[in-house]
C-alpha cells in the first residue's frame, strides 16, 4: 500500500487543497448508515427471538367449551416425539382474550377456547401429534409456532430486507462520493500526476497516493458519523425499561452487534480505497 | 569507455545492433489530424550525442515524446533498449521510462515540492532507500551549483535555477538515455554553455544524449555531435552525413 517510501512524502506530494467536503458528506452518510444498521440488527434479533425454538413449540386449540381437554392432553402425551404437554389454565386464556375483547372476556359466562402448549423433542415432527389429536378431537387445530407466527415473521423479514437494501444504497452513495472526490483530486493534481507518470511511476504507485488519501478521509469522516450514531443508539438502549427488554426477549442489540456497527467505518474505508484505486487506474488509461 | 562509445570502434557499428533507439517507418498523428511525423527511419547510437533541430512546428517535441514514451506511434515500429515497443503492454512502460531522463521544455517541476524532493522523485519512484537518495540528490544539486537552494520551492527559483533542478532530476537516476527538449530555450548564453557542459560530462559518463534545440551556436560548440533535422515531420539529410555520421572527429581532434 505504501508506494512512496516515507508516508510524509506522500502527503507532501499531493497537498490538500480546497474545501474538505468529502469527510463531512461521508460522516453524514455513515451516521444514517449506522442508525439503519442498528434498526436492521434489532429487527433481525427480534425475528430470531420469535422464531427461536419455534419448530419444537406447538399449540392445540380446542373449540370453546374444552370438554375434551383431558382426552386431548392424554392423546398428545402419547404422541411420538412429544416432550411435554401443558394445558394453559382458563384464567390465563381469559387474560389473553381480555386484551382483545375487553372486560367481558373475564366473565365466566363466555366460553373460552381450550389451549394446550406442546413441546416436541428437538428434531421430532408433529405428524403423530396431529393424527392422535384428530382422533379424539376432530375440531381441534394443531399448529406449530412458525405456522402461527408466519405472517409476523414475514413482516419482520421484509423490514430486515428493507434496511439491508437501504444500507446497500448508502454504501453506493458513499462509493459515488468517493469516486467524485477522487476525480476532483485527480484533476487538481493532474500536472503532478503527469510528471510522476512521465518519469516512471506505475499506475499502482499513482493510485496508491489517492487511495491512501481517500481511505483516510473516509475513515475520519465515517468514524465521526458512526460514533455520533452509536452514542445515540446506546442512549436509546439505556432508556429502554426492563419490561420492554423482557417483552422482546433480551436487549434489542447484542455486544457483537455494536462491534459490527463500529466496524462499518473501517469496512467503508476499505471500500473507499478500492473505489479510489479503480477510479485512478481508469483515469490513467487515457494516457499511454 | 568513452573511446569505445565515441571512438572509431563505436561508429563502425552504425548499422549493427548497438543502437539505443531505432525508428522504422514511424508515423504519428494526433487524433484525426494530419501526420506530424512521417516515415521516420532513424537510429540513435548508444553513447552518442545527438542534436535534433528544425523549425517551430516541425515535430521535434513529437519525436521526443515518442522516445520518452509520452506518445505511441500511429504506425511503424520503435525499438528501445533493444526491445520492440509496439506490442509492449502498458504495464511494461514505466520500466522503460525509468531508464530515460527527460528535461521537459517547461521543466515540469512539482511546484509544492522543494528542489531536493523534486530531484529525489525518480529515486523515490524506483523505491531506492532514503539514505542513498539523500546522498545522490545532494551530490547532484552540488553538481548543478544548487547545493544551497535544496530547500527552495520552484516558484522561488530563477528560470535558470529551475532548469538546473530539472536537469538534476533527469540525470539523478543515471539514465541510459537523456532526452532534453529545448533545454536552453530561455536562459542566457553563459547558462546555455554551462548546461551544455553538463550534458557533455554526462555523455562522457556513458549516457546517450539527445537534445532538441534551435540554438545553432550550441550545436557548433559540441564537437562531433550528430545532427538530425526535421522538416515538416520528415528527417532531412542534405549532406547524407547527418543521420549516419562519419567517423567521429572529436576523439581525434
Ligand atoms: N497534442 C497535440 N495535439 C494536436 N496537435 C499537436 C499536438 N502536439 C503537437 N501538435 C502539432 O504537431 C506539430 C508538431 O509539433 P511539435 O510540438 O512536435 O513541434 P516542435 O518541432 O517541437 O515545435 P517547437 O520548435 O515550436 O517546439 C505541430 O503542427 C503541432 O501543432
Ligand atoms: Mg517543441
Coordinates of C-alpha atoms and ligand atoms in Angstrom, one line a residue:
Chain A
X1 CA 0.0 0.0 0.0
X2 CA 2.9 2.4 0.7
X3 CA 4.2 3.2 -2.7
X4 CA 6.5 6.1 -1.9
X5 CA 8.9 5.4 0.9
X6 CA 8.1 7.8 3.7
X7 CA 4.4 8.4 4.4
X8 CA 5.1 12.1 4.9
X9 CA 6.4 12.4 1.4
X10 CA 3.1 11.0 0.2
X11 CA 1.1 13.8 1.7
X12 CA 3.5 16.4 0.5
X13 CA 3.2 15.0 -3.0
X14 CA -0.5 15.8 -3.2
X15 CA -1.1 18.7 -0.8
X16 CA -4.7 19.1 0.4
X17 CA -6.4 22.0 -1.3
X18 CA -9.9 23.4 -1.4
X19 CA -12.8 22.6 0.8
X20 CA -12.8 19.3 2.7
X21 CA -16.3 18.4 1.9
X22 CA -15.9 14.7 1.5
X23 CA -15.3 13.7 5.1
X24 CA -18.4 15.6 6.1
X25 CA -20.5 14.1 3.5
X26 CA -19.3 10.6 4.3
X27 CA -19.8 11.4 8.0
X28 CA -23.4 12.2 7.5
X29 CA -24.0 9.1 5.3
X30 CA -22.2 7.0 7.8
X31 CA -24.4 8.4 10.6
X32 CA -27.5 7.3 8.8
X33 CA -26.0 4.0 7.8
X34 CA -25.2 3.1 11.4
X35 CA -28.7 4.0 12.5
X36 CA -30.3 2.0 9.7
X37 CA -27.9 -0.8 10.5
X38 CA -28.9 -0.7 14.2
X39 CA -32.5 -0.9 13.2
X40 CA -31.9 -3.8 10.9
X41 CA -30.0 -5.7 13.5
X42 CA -32.6 -5.1 16.2
X43 CA -35.3 -6.4 13.8
X44 CA -33.2 -9.4 12.9
X45 CA -32.7 -10.1 16.6
X46 CA -36.4 -9.8 17.3
X47 CA -37.2 -12.1 14.4
X48 CA -34.7 -14.6 15.7
X49 CA -36.1 -14.5 19.2
X50 CA -39.6 -15.0 17.9
X51 CA -38.5 -17.9 15.7
X52 CA -36.1 -19.5 18.2
X53 CA -37.2 -22.9 19.2
X54 CA -40.5 -22.4 17.4
X55 CA -40.1 -25.6 15.5
X56 CA -40.4 -27.5 18.7
X57 CA -43.3 -25.5 20.0
X58 CA -46.8 -26.5 19.0
X59 CA -50.2 -25.5 20.3
X60 CA -53.5 -27.2 20.2
X61 CA -56.7 -25.1 20.1
X62 CA -59.9 -26.7 21.2
X63 CA -63.3 -25.1 20.2
X64 CA -64.8 -23.2 23.0
X65 CA -66.1 -25.4 25.8
X66 CA -63.0 -27.5 26.1
X67 CA -64.9 -30.6 27.2
X68 CA -62.4 -33.0 25.5
X69 CA -59.4 -31.3 27.2
X70 CA -58.4 -34.3 29.3
X71 CA -58.6 -36.7 26.5
X72 CA -56.6 -34.5 24.2
X73 CA -53.9 -33.9 26.8
X74 CA -53.7 -37.7 27.2
X75 CA -53.6 -38.4 23.5
X76 CA -50.9 -35.7 22.9
X77 CA -48.8 -37.1 25.8
X78 CA -48.7 -40.4 24.0
X79 CA -47.8 -39.0 20.6
X80 CA -44.3 -39.7 19.2
X81 CA -41.7 -37.1 19.9
X82 CA -43.7 -35.1 22.5
X83 CA -41.5 -33.9 25.4
X84 CA -44.1 -32.0 27.4
X85 CA -47.8 -31.2 27.3
X86 CA -49.2 -28.3 29.4
X87 CA -52.7 -27.1 29.2
X88 CA -53.0 -23.4 29.5
X89 CA -55.2 -22.5 32.5
X90 CA -58.6 -21.0 31.7
X91 CA -57.8 -17.8 33.6
X92 CA -54.7 -17.2 31.5
X93 CA -56.6 -17.7 28.3
X94 CA -59.3 -15.3 29.6
X95 CA -56.5 -12.9 30.4
X96 CA -55.2 -13.1 26.9
X97 CA -58.6 -12.6 25.4
X98 CA -59.3 -9.7 27.7
X99 CA -56.7 -7.7 25.9
X100 CA -58.6 -8.0 22.7
X101 CA -62.2 -8.3 23.8
X102 CA -62.3 -6.1 26.9
X103 CA -63.5 -6.9 30.4
X104 CA -66.4 -9.0 29.3
X105 CA -63.9 -11.7 28.4
X106 CA -63.3 -12.1 32.1
X107 CA -66.9 -13.2 32.7
X108 CA -67.2 -16.9 33.3
X109 CA -70.3 -16.9 31.0
X110 CA -68.2 -16.5 28.0
X111 CA -66.9 -19.8 26.8
X112 CA -63.2 -19.7 26.1
X113 CA -61.3 -22.0 23.7
X114 CA -59.1 -24.6 25.3
X115 CA -55.3 -24.1 24.7
X116 CA -52.7 -26.7 25.2
X117 CA -48.9 -26.0 24.7
X118 CA -47.0 -28.9 23.4
X119 CA -43.2 -29.1 23.4
X120 CA -41.6 -31.6 20.9
X121 CA -38.2 -33.1 21.4
X122 CA -35.6 -31.5 19.1
X123 CA -35.8 -32.9 15.6
X124 CA -39.2 -34.5 16.1
X125 CA -42.1 -33.6 13.8
X126 CA -45.7 -33.1 14.7
X127 CA -47.3 -35.6 12.4
X128 CA -48.1 -38.2 15.1
X129 CA -49.4 -35.5 17.4
X130 CA -51.7 -34.1 14.7
X131 CA -53.0 -37.6 13.9
X132 CA -53.7 -38.6 17.5
X133 CA -55.4 -35.3 18.4
X134 CA -57.6 -35.5 15.3
X135 CA -58.8 -38.9 16.5
X136 CA -60.0 -37.7 19.9
X137 CA -61.0 -34.1 19.0
X138 CA -61.7 -33.7 15.3
X139 CA -62.4 -30.0 15.7
X140 CA -59.1 -29.2 17.3
X141 CA -56.4 -27.1 15.5
X142 CA -52.9 -28.3 15.9
X143 CA -50.3 -25.8 14.8
X144 CA -46.6 -25.2 15.1
X145 CA -45.4 -21.8 16.2
X146 CA -43.9 -21.0 12.9
X147 CA -47.2 -21.6 11.2
X148 CA -48.9 -19.2 13.7
X149 CA -46.2 -16.6 13.6
X150 CA -45.6 -16.9 9.8
X151 CA -47.2 -13.6 8.8
X152 CA -45.4 -11.7 11.6
X153 CA -42.1 -13.3 10.8
X154 CA -42.5 -12.5 7.1
X155 CA -43.2 -8.9 8.1
X156 CA -40.1 -8.7 10.2
X157 CA -38.0 -10.3 7.4
X158 CA -39.4 -7.8 4.9
X159 CA -38.4 -4.9 7.2
X160 CA -35.0 -6.5 7.6
X161 CA -34.6 -6.8 3.8
X162 CA -35.6 -3.1 3.5
X163 CA -32.9 -2.0 6.0
X164 CA -30.4 -4.1 4.1
X165 CA -31.4 -2.5 0.8
X166 CA -31.1 0.9 2.4
X167 CA -27.6 0.0 3.6
X168 CA -26.6 -1.1 0.1
X169 CA -27.9 2.2 -1.2
X170 CA -26.0 4.2 1.4
X171 CA -22.9 2.2 0.5
X172 CA -23.4 3.1 -3.1
X173 CA -23.8 6.7 -2.2
X174 CA -20.6 6.7 -0.3
X175 CA -18.8 4.9 -3.2
X176 CA -20.2 7.6 -5.5
X177 CA -19.0 10.4 -3.2
X178 CA -15.5 8.8 -3.0
X179 CA -15.4 8.5 -6.8
X180 CA -16.3 12.1 -7.4
X181 CA -13.8 13.2 -4.7
X182 CA -11.1 11.1 -6.3
X183 CA -11.8 12.5 -9.7
X184 CA -11.7 16.0 -8.2
X185 CA -8.4 15.3 -6.5
X186 CA -7.1 13.7 -9.7
X187 CA -8.0 16.8 -11.7
X188 CA -6.4 19.1 -9.1
X189 CA -3.2 17.2 -9.2
X190 CA -3.1 16.4 -12.9
X191 CA 0.2 18.1 -13.5
X192 CA 1.9 16.4 -10.6
X193 CA 0.5 13.0 -11.8
X194 CA 1.7 13.8 -15.3
X195 CA 5.2 14.4 -14.1
X196 CA 5.3 11.3 -11.9
X197 CA 3.8 9.2 -14.7
X198 CA 6.4 10.6 -17.2
X199 CA 9.4 9.7 -15.0
X200 CA 8.3 6.1 -14.5
X201 CA 5.7 5.9 -11.7
X202 CA 3.4 2.9 -12.3
X203 CA -0.4 3.1 -12.3
X204 CA -0.4 1.3 -9.0
X205 CA 2.0 3.8 -7.4
X206 CA -0.1 6.7 -8.6
X207 CA -3.3 5.1 -7.5
X208 CA -1.8 4.4 -4.1
X209 CA -1.3 8.1 -3.5
X210 CA -5.0 8.8 -4.0
X211 CA -6.4 5.6 -2.4
X212 CA -4.5 6.3 0.8
X213 CA -5.9 9.8 1.0
X214 CA -9.5 8.7 0.2
X215 CA -9.3 5.8 2.7
X216 CA -8.0 8.3 5.3
X217 CA -10.7 10.8 4.7
X218 CA -13.4 8.1 4.7
X219 CA -12.1 6.7 7.9
X220 CA -12.0 10.1 9.6
X221 CA -15.5 11.2 8.4
X222 CA -17.0 7.8 8.7
X223 CA -15.7 7.3 12.3
X224 CA -17.1 10.6 13.4
X225 CA -20.5 9.9 11.9
X226 CA -20.5 6.3 13.3
X227 CA -19.5 7.5 16.8
X228 CA -22.3 10.0 17.0
X229 CA -24.8 7.4 15.7
X230 CA -23.6 4.8 18.1
X231 CA -23.8 7.1 21.1
X232 CA -27.4 7.8 20.1
X233 CA -28.1 4.1 19.8
X234 CA -26.6 3.3 23.2
X235 CA -28.6 6.1 24.8
X236 CA -31.7 4.7 23.3
X237 CA -30.9 1.2 24.6
X238 CA -30.2 2.7 28.0
X239 CA -33.6 4.3 28.2
X240 CA -35.4 1.0 27.4
X241 CA -37.3 -0.2 30.5
X242 CA -37.0 -3.7 31.8
X243 CA -40.5 -4.6 30.7
X244 CA -39.6 -3.8 27.0
X245 CA -36.4 -5.8 27.3
X246 CA -38.3 -8.8 28.6
X247 CA -41.1 -8.5 26.0
X248 CA -38.6 -8.6 23.1
X249 CA -36.6 -11.4 24.8
X250 CA -33.4 -9.6 25.7
X251 CA -31.7 -6.4 24.7
X252 CA -32.5 -5.5 21.1
X253 CA -28.8 -5.2 20.3
X254 CA -26.1 -7.6 21.4
X255 CA -22.5 -6.6 22.1
X256 CA -21.5 -8.2 18.9
X257 CA -24.0 -6.0 17.0
X258 CA -22.4 -2.9 18.4
X259 CA -19.0 -4.2 17.4
X260 CA -20.3 -4.9 13.9
X261 CA -21.7 -1.3 13.7
X262 CA -18.4 0.1 15.0
X263 CA -16.6 -1.8 12.2
X264 CA -18.7 -0.1 9.5
X265 CA -16.3 2.9 9.1
X266 CA -13.4 0.5 8.6
X267 CA -15.2 -1.6 6.0
X268 CA -16.2 1.6 4.3
X269 CA -12.7 2.9 4.3
X270 CA -11.7 -0.3 2.5
X271 CA -14.5 0.3 0.0
X272 CA -13.2 3.8 -0.5
X273 CA -9.7 2.5 -1.1
X274 CA -10.9 0.2 -3.8
X275 CA -13.2 2.7 -5.4
X276 CA -10.4 5.4 -5.5
X277 CA -8.0 2.8 -6.9
X278 CA -10.3 1.8 -9.7
X279 CA -11.1 5.4 -10.4
X280 CA -7.5 6.5 -10.8
X281 CA -6.5 3.4 -12.8
X282 CA -9.3 4.0 -15.1
X283 CA -8.4 7.7 -15.5
X284 CA -4.8 6.9 -16.1
X285 CA -5.7 4.6 -19.0
X286 CA -6.4 7.7 -21.1
X287 CA -2.6 8.3 -21.2
X288 CA -0.1 6.0 -22.9
Chain B
X1 CA 34.6 3.7 -22.1
X2 CA 34.4 7.0 -23.9
X3 CA 36.8 5.8 -26.6
X4 CA 34.7 2.7 -27.0
X5 CA 31.5 4.5 -27.4
X6 CA 32.5 7.6 -29.3
X7 CA 35.7 6.5 -31.0
X8 CA 36.2 4.7 -34.2
X9 CA 35.1 1.3 -32.9
X10 CA 31.7 2.6 -31.8
X11 CA 30.9 4.2 -35.1
X12 CA 31.9 1.2 -37.0
X13 CA 28.7 -0.4 -35.6
X14 CA 26.4 2.1 -37.2
X15 CA 24.4 -0.5 -39.0
X16 CA 24.7 -3.0 -36.2
X17 CA 22.7 -3.7 -33.1
X18 CA 24.4 -1.1 -30.9
X19 CA 21.5 1.4 -31.1
X20 CA 19.7 2.5 -28.1
X21 CA 16.7 3.5 -30.1
X22 CA 15.6 2.6 -33.7
X23 CA 12.6 4.0 -35.6
X24 CA 11.3 2.1 -38.5
X25 CA 8.8 3.9 -40.8
X26 CA 7.4 5.7 -37.8
X27 CA 4.4 7.9 -38.3
X28 CA 2.5 10.0 -35.8
X29 CA -0.8 11.9 -36.0
X30 CA -2.7 13.5 -33.1
X31 CA -6.3 12.4 -33.2
X32 CA -7.7 12.7 -36.7
X33 CA -5.3 15.4 -37.8
X34 CA -2.6 15.2 -40.5
X35 CA 0.5 13.2 -39.8
X36 CA 3.0 15.4 -37.9
X37 CA 5.8 12.8 -38.2
X38 CA 6.1 10.8 -41.5
X39 CA 8.1 7.8 -42.3
X40 CA 10.8 8.3 -39.8
X41 CA 13.8 5.9 -40.0
X42 CA 16.4 6.7 -37.5
X43 CA 18.9 5.1 -35.2
X44 CA 20.3 6.6 -32.1
X45 CA 23.7 5.0 -31.2
X46 CA 24.4 4.1 -27.7
X47 CA 26.8 6.6 -26.1
X48 CA 26.2 9.1 -28.8
X49 CA 25.4 12.8 -28.6
X50 CA 22.8 13.9 -31.0
X51 CA 21.1 17.2 -31.7
X52 CA 17.7 17.4 -33.2
X53 CA 16.8 20.7 -34.9
X54 CA 14.1 22.0 -37.2
X55 CA 11.7 24.9 -37.5
X56 CA 9.0 25.5 -35.0
X57 CA 6.2 23.0 -35.5
X58 CA 8.5 20.7 -37.4
X59 CA 7.8 17.9 -35.0
X60 CA 10.8 17.9 -32.6
X61 CA 8.8 17.6 -29.4
X62 CA 6.6 15.0 -31.0
X63 CA 9.6 12.9 -31.9
X64 CA 11.0 13.2 -28.4
X65 CA 7.6 12.2 -26.9
X66 CA 7.8 9.0 -28.9
X67 CA 11.2 8.4 -27.4
X68 CA 10.3 9.1 -23.8
X69 CA 7.0 7.2 -24.2
X70 CA 4.6 10.0 -23.8
X71 CA 3.1 9.1 -27.2
X72 CA 2.7 5.8 -29.1
X73 CA 3.4 5.9 -32.8
X74 CA 0.3 5.6 -35.0
X75 CA 2.3 3.5 -37.4
X76 CA 5.8 2.0 -37.8
X77 CA 7.9 0.4 -35.2
X78 CA 10.1 1.6 -32.4
X79 CA 12.8 -0.4 -30.7
X80 CA 14.1 1.0 -27.4
X81 CA 16.9 -0.6 -25.5
X82 CA 16.8 -3.4 -28.0
X83 CA 13.1 -4.2 -27.3
X84 CA 10.2 -3.8 -29.7
X85 CA 7.8 -1.3 -28.1
X86 CA 4.8 -1.8 -30.5
X87 CA 3.5 -4.7 -28.5
X88 CA 4.8 -3.8 -25.1
X89 CA 2.0 -3.8 -22.6
X90 CA 1.1 -0.7 -20.8
X91 CA 2.5 -2.1 -17.6
X92 CA 5.9 -2.5 -19.1
X93 CA 6.3 1.2 -20.0
X94 CA 7.2 2.6 -16.5
X95 CA 10.3 0.3 -16.5
X96 CA 11.4 1.9 -19.8
X97 CA 10.7 5.4 -18.6
X98 CA 12.9 4.8 -15.6
X99 CA 15.8 4.3 -17.9
X100 CA 15.2 7.6 -19.6
X101 CA 15.9 11.0 -18.2
X102 CA 13.8 13.8 -19.6
X103 CA 14.3 17.5 -19.4
X104 CA 11.0 19.0 -20.4
X105 CA 11.0 22.3 -22.2
X106 CA 8.8 23.7 -19.5
X107 CA 10.8 22.0 -16.7
X108 CA 7.7 20.4 -15.2
X109 CA 8.9 20.6 -11.6
X110 CA 6.4 19.8 -8.9
X111 CA 5.8 23.3 -7.5
X112 CA 4.9 22.3 -4.0
X113 CA 8.0 20.2 -3.5
X114 CA 11.4 21.5 -2.6
X115 CA 14.3 21.3 -5.1
X116 CA 15.6 18.4 -3.1
X117 CA 12.3 16.5 -3.3
X118 CA 11.9 17.2 -7.0
X119 CA 15.3 15.8 -7.8
X120 CA 14.6 12.8 -5.5
X121 CA 11.4 11.9 -7.3
X122 CA 12.8 9.4 -9.8
X123 CA 14.7 7.6 -7.0
X124 CA 11.6 7.5 -4.8
X125 CA 9.6 6.1 -7.6
X126 CA 12.2 3.4 -8.0
X127 CA 12.0 2.8 -4.3
X128 CA 15.6 3.4 -3.5
X129 CA 16.5 3.6 0.2
X130 CA 16.2 7.2 1.7
X131 CA 19.8 7.1 2.8
X132 CA 21.0 6.5 -0.8
X133 CA 18.6 9.1 -2.1
X134 CA 20.0 11.8 0.3
X135 CA 23.5 11.2 -0.9
X136 CA 22.7 11.1 -4.7
X137 CA 20.4 14.2 -4.6
X138 CA 22.9 16.2 -2.6
X139 CA 25.7 15.2 -4.9
X140 CA 23.7 16.3 -8.0
X141 CA 22.4 19.5 -6.5
X142 CA 26.0 20.4 -5.8
X143 CA 27.0 19.4 -9.4
X144 CA 24.5 21.8 -10.8
X145 CA 25.5 24.5 -8.3
X146 CA 22.3 24.5 -6.2
X147 CA 23.5 22.9 -3.0
X148 CA 22.4 25.9 -1.0
X149 CA 19.0 26.1 -2.7
X150 CA 17.9 22.5 -2.0
X151 CA 15.1 23.5 0.3
X152 CA 13.8 26.2 -2.1
X153 CA 10.5 25.6 -3.9
X154 CA 10.4 26.1 -7.7
X155 CA 8.4 29.3 -7.7
X156 CA 11.1 30.9 -5.7
X157 CA 13.8 29.8 -8.1
X158 CA 15.0 31.7 -11.2
X159 CA 14.4 30.2 -14.6
X160 CA 18.0 29.0 -14.9
X161 CA 17.8 27.5 -11.4
X162 CA 14.6 25.7 -12.2
X163 CA 16.2 24.4 -15.4
X164 CA 19.2 23.1 -13.4
X165 CA 16.8 21.4 -11.0
X166 CA 15.0 19.8 -13.9
X167 CA 18.3 18.6 -15.3
X168 CA 19.4 17.2 -12.0
X169 CA 16.1 15.3 -11.7
X170 CA 16.6 14.0 -15.3
X171 CA 20.0 12.6 -14.6
X172 CA 19.9 11.6 -10.9
X173 CA 18.8 8.0 -11.7
X174 CA 21.8 7.6 -14.1
X175 CA 19.6 7.1 -17.1
X176 CA 20.9 5.3 -20.1
X177 CA 19.2 7.9 -22.4
X178 CA 18.9 11.6 -21.7
X179 CA 16.3 13.5 -23.7
X180 CA 16.3 17.3 -23.5
X181 CA 13.7 19.5 -25.2
X182 CA 15.0 23.0 -25.8
X183 CA 17.0 22.9 -22.6
X184 CA 18.5 26.3 -23.3
X185 CA 15.3 27.9 -24.6
X186 CA 15.1 30.6 -22.0
X187 CA 18.5 31.1 -20.5
X188 CA 21.3 33.4 -21.4
X189 CA 24.3 32.3 -23.4
X190 CA 26.5 31.8 -20.4
X191 CA 24.0 29.5 -18.8
X192 CA 23.5 27.7 -22.1
X193 CA 27.2 27.0 -22.2
X194 CA 27.2 25.7 -18.6
X195 CA 24.2 23.4 -19.3
X196 CA 25.8 22.1 -22.5
X197 CA 28.9 21.3 -20.4
X198 CA 26.7 19.3 -18.1
X199 CA 25.4 17.2 -20.9
X200 CA 28.8 16.6 -22.3
X201 CA 30.0 15.4 -18.9
X202 CA 27.1 13.1 -18.7
X203 CA 27.7 11.8 -22.2
X204 CA 31.3 11.1 -21.2
X205 CA 30.0 9.1 -18.3
X206 CA 28.1 6.9 -20.7
X207 CA 24.7 8.4 -21.1
X208 CA 23.3 8.7 -24.6
X209 CA 22.1 12.3 -25.2
X210 CA 19.5 13.7 -27.5
X211 CA 18.9 17.4 -27.4
X212 CA 16.2 19.2 -29.4
X213 CA 17.2 22.8 -30.0
X214 CA 17.0 25.8 -32.3
X215 CA 20.3 27.1 -30.9
X216 CA 22.9 26.7 -33.7
X217 CA 25.7 28.0 -31.6
X218 CA 25.1 25.2 -29.2
X219 CA 25.4 22.7 -32.0
X220 CA 28.5 24.3 -33.3
X221 CA 30.1 24.2 -29.8
X222 CA 29.6 20.4 -29.4
X223 CA 32.4 18.9 -31.5
X224 CA 31.5 15.6 -33.1
X225 CA 27.8 15.6 -32.2
X226 CA 25.5 14.1 -34.6
X227 CA 22.8 16.3 -36.1
X228 CA 19.3 15.4 -37.2
X229 CA 17.0 18.0 -38.8
X230 CA 13.2 17.7 -39.0
X231 CA 11.3 19.5 -41.7
X232 CA 7.5 19.1 -42.0
X233 CA 7.6 15.9 -40.0
X234 CA 10.3 14.3 -42.0
X235 CA 14.0 13.9 -41.4
X236 CA 16.1 15.8 -43.9
X237 CA 19.6 14.8 -44.5
X238 CA 21.1 17.2 -47.1
X239 CA 24.7 16.1 -46.6
X240 CA 24.0 12.4 -46.2
X241 CA 26.3 12.6 -43.2
X242 CA 23.9 13.8 -40.6
X243 CA 21.9 10.8 -39.7
X244 CA 24.7 8.3 -40.2
X245 CA 27.6 10.3 -39.3
X246 CA 31.1 9.9 -40.4
X247 CA 33.8 8.5 -38.1
X248 CA 34.0 10.9 -35.1
X249 CA 36.4 13.7 -35.4
X250 CA 36.1 14.6 -31.7
X251 CA 38.3 11.9 -30.3
X252 CA 41.0 12.6 -32.8
X253 CA 40.8 16.4 -32.7
Ligands
LIG1 N1 -1.1 17.3 -28.5 C1 -1.2 17.7 -29.8 N2 -2.4 17.6 -30.4 C2 -2.5 18.0 -31.7 N3 -1.5 18.5 -32.4 C3 -0.3 18.6 -31.9 C4 -0.1 18.3 -30.5 N4 1.2 18.5 -30.2 C5 1.8 19.0 -31.3 N5 0.9 19.1 -32.3 C6 1.2 19.5 -33.7 O1 2.2 18.7 -34.2 C7 3.1 19.5 -35.0 C8 4.5 19.3 -34.4 O2 4.5 19.9 -33.1 P1 5.8 19.8 -32.2 O3 5.4 20.3 -30.9 O4 6.3 18.4 -32.3 O5 6.8 20.7 -32.9 P2 8.2 21.3 -32.5 O6 9.2 21.0 -33.6 O7 8.5 20.8 -31.1 O8 8.0 22.8 -32.4 P3 8.7 23.9 -31.4 O9 10.0 24.2 -32.0 O10 7.8 25.1 -31.6 O11 8.7 23.4 -30.1 C9 2.6 20.9 -34.9 O12 1.9 21.2 -36.1 C10 1.7 21.0 -33.7 O13 0.6 21.8 -34.0
LIG2 MG1 8.8 21.6 -29.2

